[in-house]
PDB file of C-alpha atoms in Angstrom:
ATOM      1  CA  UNK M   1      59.476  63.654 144.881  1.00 88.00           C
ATOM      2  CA  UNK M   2      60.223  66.879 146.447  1.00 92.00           C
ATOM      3  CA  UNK M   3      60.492  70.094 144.751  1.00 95.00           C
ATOM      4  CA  UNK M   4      64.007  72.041 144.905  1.00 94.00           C
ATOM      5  CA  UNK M   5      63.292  75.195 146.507  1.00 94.00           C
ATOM      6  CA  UNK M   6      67.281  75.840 147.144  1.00 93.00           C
ATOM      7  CA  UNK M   7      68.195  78.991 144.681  1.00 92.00           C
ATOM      8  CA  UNK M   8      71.923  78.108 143.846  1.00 92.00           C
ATOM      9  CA  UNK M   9      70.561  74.421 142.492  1.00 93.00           C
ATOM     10  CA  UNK M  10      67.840  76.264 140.625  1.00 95.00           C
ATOM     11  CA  UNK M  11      70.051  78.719 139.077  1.00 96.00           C
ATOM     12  CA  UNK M  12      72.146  76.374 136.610  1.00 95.00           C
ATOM     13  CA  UNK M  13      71.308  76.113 133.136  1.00 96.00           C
ATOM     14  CA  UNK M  14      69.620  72.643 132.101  1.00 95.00           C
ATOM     15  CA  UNK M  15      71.384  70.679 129.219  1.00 89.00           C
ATOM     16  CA  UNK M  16      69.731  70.385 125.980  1.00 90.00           C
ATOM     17  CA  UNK M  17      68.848  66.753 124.712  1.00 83.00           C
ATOM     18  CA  UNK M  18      70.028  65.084 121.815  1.00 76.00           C
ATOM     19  CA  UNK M  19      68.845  62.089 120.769  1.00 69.00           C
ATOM     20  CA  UNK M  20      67.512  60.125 124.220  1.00 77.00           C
ATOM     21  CA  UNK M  21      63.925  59.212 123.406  1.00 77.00           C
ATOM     22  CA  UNK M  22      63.999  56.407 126.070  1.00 79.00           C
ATOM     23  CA  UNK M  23      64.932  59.132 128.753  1.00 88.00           C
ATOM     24  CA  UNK M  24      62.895  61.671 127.544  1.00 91.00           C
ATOM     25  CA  UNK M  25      59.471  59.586 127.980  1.00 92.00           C
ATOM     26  CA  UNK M  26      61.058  58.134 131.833  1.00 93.00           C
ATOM     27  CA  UNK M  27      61.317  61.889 132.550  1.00 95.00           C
ATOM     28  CA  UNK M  28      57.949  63.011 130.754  1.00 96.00           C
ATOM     29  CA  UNK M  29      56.388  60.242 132.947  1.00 96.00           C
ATOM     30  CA  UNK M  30      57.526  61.623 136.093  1.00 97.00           C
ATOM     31  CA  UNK M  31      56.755  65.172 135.594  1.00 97.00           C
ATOM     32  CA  UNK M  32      53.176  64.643 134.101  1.00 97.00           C
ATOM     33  CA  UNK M  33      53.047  62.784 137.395  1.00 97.00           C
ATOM     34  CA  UNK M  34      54.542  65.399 140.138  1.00 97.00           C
ATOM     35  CA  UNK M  35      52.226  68.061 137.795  1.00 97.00           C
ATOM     36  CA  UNK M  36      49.537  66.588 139.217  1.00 96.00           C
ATOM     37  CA  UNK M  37      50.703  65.614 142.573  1.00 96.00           C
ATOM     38  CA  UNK M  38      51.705  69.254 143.800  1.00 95.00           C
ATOM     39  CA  UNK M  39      48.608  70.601 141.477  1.00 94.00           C
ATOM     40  CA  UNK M  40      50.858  72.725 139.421  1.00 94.00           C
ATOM     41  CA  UNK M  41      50.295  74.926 136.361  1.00 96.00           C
ATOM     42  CA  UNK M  42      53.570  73.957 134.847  1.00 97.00           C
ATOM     43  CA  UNK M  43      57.050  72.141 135.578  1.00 98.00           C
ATOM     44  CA  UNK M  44      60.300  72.137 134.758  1.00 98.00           C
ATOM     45  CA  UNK M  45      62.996  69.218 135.006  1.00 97.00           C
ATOM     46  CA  UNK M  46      65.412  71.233 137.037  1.00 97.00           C
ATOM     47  CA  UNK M  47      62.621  71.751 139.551  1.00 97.00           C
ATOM     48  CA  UNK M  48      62.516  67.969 140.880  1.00 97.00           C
ATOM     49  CA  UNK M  49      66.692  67.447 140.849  1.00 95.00           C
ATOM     50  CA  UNK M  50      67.059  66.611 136.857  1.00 95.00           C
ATOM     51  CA  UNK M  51      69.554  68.453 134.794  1.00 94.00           C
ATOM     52  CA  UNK M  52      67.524  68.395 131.180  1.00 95.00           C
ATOM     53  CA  UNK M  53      65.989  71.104 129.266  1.00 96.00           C
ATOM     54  CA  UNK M  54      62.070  69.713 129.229  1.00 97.00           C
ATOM     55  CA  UNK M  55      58.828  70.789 130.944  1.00 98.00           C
ATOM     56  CA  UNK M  56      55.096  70.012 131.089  1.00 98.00           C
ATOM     57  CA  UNK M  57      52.386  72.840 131.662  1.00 98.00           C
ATOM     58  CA  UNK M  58      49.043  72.876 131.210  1.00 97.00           C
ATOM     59  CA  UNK M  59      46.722  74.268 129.120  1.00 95.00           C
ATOM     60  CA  UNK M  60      43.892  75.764 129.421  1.00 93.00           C
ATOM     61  CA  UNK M  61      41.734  73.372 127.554  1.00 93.00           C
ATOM     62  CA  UNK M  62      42.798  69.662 127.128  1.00 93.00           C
ATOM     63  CA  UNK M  63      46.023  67.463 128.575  1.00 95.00           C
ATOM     64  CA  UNK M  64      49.291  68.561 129.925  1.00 96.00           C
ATOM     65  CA  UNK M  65      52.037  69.047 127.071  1.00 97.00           C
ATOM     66  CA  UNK M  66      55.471  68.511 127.142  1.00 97.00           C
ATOM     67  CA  UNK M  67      58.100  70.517 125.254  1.00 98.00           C
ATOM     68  CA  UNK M  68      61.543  69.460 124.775  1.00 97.00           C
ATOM     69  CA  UNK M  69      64.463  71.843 124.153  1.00 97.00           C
ATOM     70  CA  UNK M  70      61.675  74.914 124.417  1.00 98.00           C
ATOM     71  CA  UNK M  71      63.480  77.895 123.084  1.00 97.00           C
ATOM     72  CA  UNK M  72      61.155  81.117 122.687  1.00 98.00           C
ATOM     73  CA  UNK M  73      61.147  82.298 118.795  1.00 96.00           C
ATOM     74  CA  UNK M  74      58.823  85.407 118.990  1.00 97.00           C
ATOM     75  CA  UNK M  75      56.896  87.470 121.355  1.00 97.00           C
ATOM     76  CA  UNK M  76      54.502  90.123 121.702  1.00 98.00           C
ATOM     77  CA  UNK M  77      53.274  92.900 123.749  1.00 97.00           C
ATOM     78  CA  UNK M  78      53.729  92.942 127.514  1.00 96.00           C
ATOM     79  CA  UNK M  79      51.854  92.219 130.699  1.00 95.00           C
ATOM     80  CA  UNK M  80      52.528  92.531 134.258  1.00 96.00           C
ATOM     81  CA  UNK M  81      51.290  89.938 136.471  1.00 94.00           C
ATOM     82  CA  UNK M  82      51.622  88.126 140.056  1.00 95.00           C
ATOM     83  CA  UNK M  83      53.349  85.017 139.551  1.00 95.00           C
ATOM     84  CA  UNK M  84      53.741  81.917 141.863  1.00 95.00           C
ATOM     85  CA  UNK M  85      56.320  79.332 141.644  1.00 95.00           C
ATOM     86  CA  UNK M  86      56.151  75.796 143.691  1.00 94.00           C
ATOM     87  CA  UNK M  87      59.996  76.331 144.482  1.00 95.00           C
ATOM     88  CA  UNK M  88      59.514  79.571 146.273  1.00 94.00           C
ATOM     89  CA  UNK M  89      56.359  78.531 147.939  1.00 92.00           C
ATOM     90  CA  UNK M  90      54.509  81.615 149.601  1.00 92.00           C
ATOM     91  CA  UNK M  91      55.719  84.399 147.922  1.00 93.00           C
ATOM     92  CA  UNK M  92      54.492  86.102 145.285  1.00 94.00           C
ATOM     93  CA  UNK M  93      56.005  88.603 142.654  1.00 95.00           C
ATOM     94  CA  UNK M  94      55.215  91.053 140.148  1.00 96.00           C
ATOM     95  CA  UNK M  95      56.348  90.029 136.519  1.00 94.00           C
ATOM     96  CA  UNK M  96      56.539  91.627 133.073  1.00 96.00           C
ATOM     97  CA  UNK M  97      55.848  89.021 130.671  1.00 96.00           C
ATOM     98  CA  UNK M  98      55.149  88.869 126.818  1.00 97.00           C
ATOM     99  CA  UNK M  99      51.024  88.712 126.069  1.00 98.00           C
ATOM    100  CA  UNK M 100      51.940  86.231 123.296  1.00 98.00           C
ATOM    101  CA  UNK M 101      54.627  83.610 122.457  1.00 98.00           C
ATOM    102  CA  UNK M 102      55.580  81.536 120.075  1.00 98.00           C
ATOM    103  CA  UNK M 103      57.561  78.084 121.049  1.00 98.00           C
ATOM    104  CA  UNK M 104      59.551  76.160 119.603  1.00 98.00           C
ATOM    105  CA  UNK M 105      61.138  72.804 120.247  1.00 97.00           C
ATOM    106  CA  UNK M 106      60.320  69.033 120.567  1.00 96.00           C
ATOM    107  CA  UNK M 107      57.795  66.787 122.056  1.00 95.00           C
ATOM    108  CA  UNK M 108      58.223  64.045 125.008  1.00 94.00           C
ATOM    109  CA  UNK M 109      58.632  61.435 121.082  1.00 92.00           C
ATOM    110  CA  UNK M 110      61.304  64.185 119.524  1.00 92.00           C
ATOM    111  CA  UNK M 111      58.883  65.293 117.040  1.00 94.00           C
ATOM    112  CA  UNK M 112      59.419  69.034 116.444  1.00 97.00           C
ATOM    113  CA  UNK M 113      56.764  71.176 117.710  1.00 97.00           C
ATOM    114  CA  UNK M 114      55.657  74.546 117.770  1.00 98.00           C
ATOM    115  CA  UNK M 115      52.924  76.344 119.953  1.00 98.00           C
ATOM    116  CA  UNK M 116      51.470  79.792 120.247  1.00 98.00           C
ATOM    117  CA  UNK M 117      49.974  80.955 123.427  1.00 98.00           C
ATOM    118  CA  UNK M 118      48.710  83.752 124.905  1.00 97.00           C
ATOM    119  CA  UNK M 119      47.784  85.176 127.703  1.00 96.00           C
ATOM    120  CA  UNK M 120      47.993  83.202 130.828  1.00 96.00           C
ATOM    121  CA  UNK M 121      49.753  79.755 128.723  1.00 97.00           C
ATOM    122  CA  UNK M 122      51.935  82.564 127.184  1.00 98.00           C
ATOM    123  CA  UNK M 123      53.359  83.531 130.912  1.00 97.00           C
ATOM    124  CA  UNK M 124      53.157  79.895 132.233  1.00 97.00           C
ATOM    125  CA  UNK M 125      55.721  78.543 129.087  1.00 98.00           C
ATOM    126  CA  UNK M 126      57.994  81.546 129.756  1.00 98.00           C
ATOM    127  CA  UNK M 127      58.787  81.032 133.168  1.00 97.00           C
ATOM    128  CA  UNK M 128      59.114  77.310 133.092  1.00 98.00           C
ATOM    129  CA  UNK M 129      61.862  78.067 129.939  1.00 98.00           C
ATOM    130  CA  UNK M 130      63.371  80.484 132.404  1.00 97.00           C
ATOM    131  CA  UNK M 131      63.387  77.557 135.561  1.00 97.00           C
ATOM    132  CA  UNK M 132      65.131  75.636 132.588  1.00 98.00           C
ATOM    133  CA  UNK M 133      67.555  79.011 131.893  1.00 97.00           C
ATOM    134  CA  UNK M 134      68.174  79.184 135.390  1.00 96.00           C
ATOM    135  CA  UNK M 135      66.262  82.445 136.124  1.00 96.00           C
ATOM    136  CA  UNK M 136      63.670  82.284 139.214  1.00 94.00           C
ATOM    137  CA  UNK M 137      61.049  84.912 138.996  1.00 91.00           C
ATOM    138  CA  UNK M 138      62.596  86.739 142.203  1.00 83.00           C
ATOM    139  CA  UNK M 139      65.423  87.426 139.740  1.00 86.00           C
ATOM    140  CA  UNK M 140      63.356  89.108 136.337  1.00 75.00           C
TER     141      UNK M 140
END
């Protein structure tokens, strides 16, 4: 799959899920998959055409995750950092982004989850729940 680079698709809000296991693991499958194939750090649903708000990133130790519904609960501190994204491929931009975050939501089975990361995860997990907001990092 190709990743949508054109703004005006990338700048609609993604649609929670409610209760759609089945197509939450089909979707999971294929983003772990396109993760890997255009070696990303993270990924969000809107980015390959699919109108759902869900996302895999890595971490920095240990396998992908997925999170489901993501919604940011708290933060802490700021940072300002160069960020890349794979649907504005070679540019670069300078972003102000919390040092830590807490995350809340579901994983790819609908069990409720809830993550803190900092530093570099902290950054990734915010702007892949702002792909799924609608926000591209040329806009913050």
């Amino acid at each position: 799959m190709n990743i949508i680079t054109d703004k005006e698709k990338l700048h609609k809000k993604t649609n929670s899920f409610i209760d759609e296991k089945e197509d939450i693991l089909k979707l999971y499958t294929i983003l772990i998959l396109e993760l890997k194939k255009h070696d990303g750090q993270g990924l969000a649903a809107n980015q390959l055409g699919f109108d759902k708000s869900i996302f895999v990133m890595r971490r920095n130790i240990g396998p992908p995750i997925c999170i489901v519904n993501p919604i940011i609960s708290k933060e802490k501190g700021s940072i300002i950092t160069t960020e890349y994204c794979l649907s504005i491929p070679g540019e670069s931009f300078k972003i102000k982004r919390p040092k830590k975050v807490t995350i809340r939501g579901f994983n790819q089975y609908l069990n409720p989850i809830k993550y803190k990361f900092e530093g570099i995860e902290a950054r990734r997990a915010c702007h892949e729940i702002d792909h799924l907001n609608g926000i591209l990092i040329g806009d913050i």
